[in-house]
Amino acid sequence: MERRRFLVLLAAGLAGTAVGRGTAGLVDPARAPVGPAAAAPPPVAPAAGPGVPPAPAGVVDRLPGEGSSLALTIDDGTSSAVVGSLCRFAEDTGVRLTFFPNGRYAAWEDNADRLQPLVDSGQVALGNHTWSHLDLTTLSDGGVAEEIGRNRDWIERTFGVTTPFLRPPFGAHDERVDRISAELGHPTIVMWNGTLEDNRLLTPGELVAAARRWFTPQAVVVGHANQPTVTTVYDRLVELVAERGLRTVTLADVWGPGLGGVRSASGTAAAG
């Protein structure tokens, strides 16, 4: 089967089995989507409804319970071309992603027109990765608050959303960082139990080998929007998800609104 047609057909299956919760609690309803209608993503699954738990306070490194879900999470964003390509990947396949951007990188605003409809639909969720990607454990209390708060405000201003999720750069955090993060609206520290190993430049074979190792049920897998290798292996990643009977989810699909959870950009707690 021609590769493009395979991806389109597979996208329908992925979108149909994904656990989605739409835009509730994620998007400011007063904010119009950015970009032309032609950029709208493919249909995604309906909201999960009641029973979706709130974002937990504390550290998480895997999805809860038993199941076949896979959370693909993407950090940083030093490359505008890679960020744009990941957005196209989501559009073309229906794969659900959680981005953890650093606001200092222009790539995110360069691609805001393409990213906004994905955020508005709930196919892409956002988390805070700090403004400058510094080791928070080396900073003063004020420095930690500045890094987290500046990026939090930038995410809300740029994309009209707030998020309970913080991923500390390098995975470096302690009780002090966790406390400040929670005080600033991010009670959930998101680590990972799988990786694309792309914190360095890989060959396509190396990246796919990492995916084969770590694409497992209920995994939180971390990757990066920095190196171009990932943009060359999308078809192999989607095939692997299908082969293993996995379904991609965002972190917001798994942990819904509620006490300590996702809030609308207006600051009002979203209804469950």
PDB file of N, CA and C in Angstrom, residues 56-61 173 178 187-191:
ATOM      1  N   PRO A  56      -2.953  14.807  39.424  1.00  0.00           N
ATOM      2  CA  PRO A  56      -2.529  14.550  40.796  1.00  0.00           C
ATOM      3  C   PRO A  56      -1.488  15.558  41.266  1.00  0.00           C
ATOM      4  N   ALA A  57      -1.441  15.773  42.557  1.00  0.00           N
ATOM      5  CA  ALA A  57      -0.368  16.553  43.159  1.00  0.00           C
ATOM      6  C   ALA A  57       0.809  15.625  43.414  1.00  0.00           C
ATOM      7  N   GLY A  58       1.988  16.022  42.946  1.00  0.00           N
ATOM      8  CA  GLY A  58       3.159  15.191  43.133  1.00  0.00           C
ATOM      9  C   GLY A  58       3.750  14.759  41.808  1.00  0.00           C
ATOM     10  N   VAL A  59       4.593  13.745  41.856  1.00  0.00           N
ATOM     11  CA  VAL A  59       5.367  13.306  40.707  1.00  0.00           C
ATOM     12  C   VAL A  59       4.690  12.116  40.039  1.00  0.00           C
ATOM     13  N   VAL A  60       4.584  12.151  38.709  1.00  0.00           N
ATOM     14  CA  VAL A  60       4.102  11.019  37.933  1.00  0.00           C
ATOM     15  C   VAL A  60       5.154  10.679  36.877  1.00  0.00           C
ATOM     16  N   ASP A  61       5.307   9.387  36.591  1.00  0.00           N
ATOM     17  CA  ASP A  61       6.253   8.977  35.552  1.00  0.00           C
ATOM     18  C   ASP A  61       5.687   7.882  34.663  1.00  0.00           C
ATOM     19  N   HIS A 173      14.594  18.145  40.025  1.00  0.00           N
ATOM     20  CA  HIS A 173      13.654  18.807  40.920  1.00  0.00           C
ATOM     21  C   HIS A 173      13.868  18.264  42.324  1.00  0.00           C
ATOM     22  N   ASP A 178       9.211  21.474  43.741  1.00  0.00           N
ATOM     23  CA  ASP A 178       7.844  20.962  43.641  1.00  0.00           C
ATOM     24  C   ASP A 178       6.859  21.895  44.354  1.00  0.00           C
ATOM     25  N   PRO A 187       0.712  21.584  40.002  1.00  0.00           N
ATOM     26  CA  PRO A 187       0.899  20.605  41.076  1.00  0.00           C
ATOM     27  C   PRO A 187       1.474  19.273  40.603  1.00  0.00           C
ATOM     28  N   THR A 188       1.431  19.017  39.294  1.00  0.00           N
ATOM     29  CA  THR A 188       1.849  17.722  38.768  1.00  0.00           C
ATOM     30  C   THR A 188       3.218  17.829  38.117  1.00  0.00           C
ATOM     31  N   ILE A 189       4.205  17.162  38.697  1.00  0.00           N
ATOM     32  CA  ILE A 189       5.552  17.106  38.126  1.00  0.00           C
ATOM     33  C   ILE A 189       5.617  15.874  37.226  1.00  0.00           C
ATOM     34  N   VAL A 190       5.808  16.086  35.940  1.00  0.00           N
ATOM     35  CA  VAL A 190       5.751  15.001  34.963  1.00  0.00           C
ATOM     36  C   VAL A 190       7.162  14.552  34.591  1.00  0.00           C
ATOM     37  N   MET A 191       7.492  13.334  34.991  1.00  0.00           N
ATOM     38  CA  MET A 191       8.730  12.710  34.562  1.00  0.00           C
ATOM     39  C   MET A 191       8.398  11.735  33.418  1.00  0.00           C
TER      40      MET A 191
END
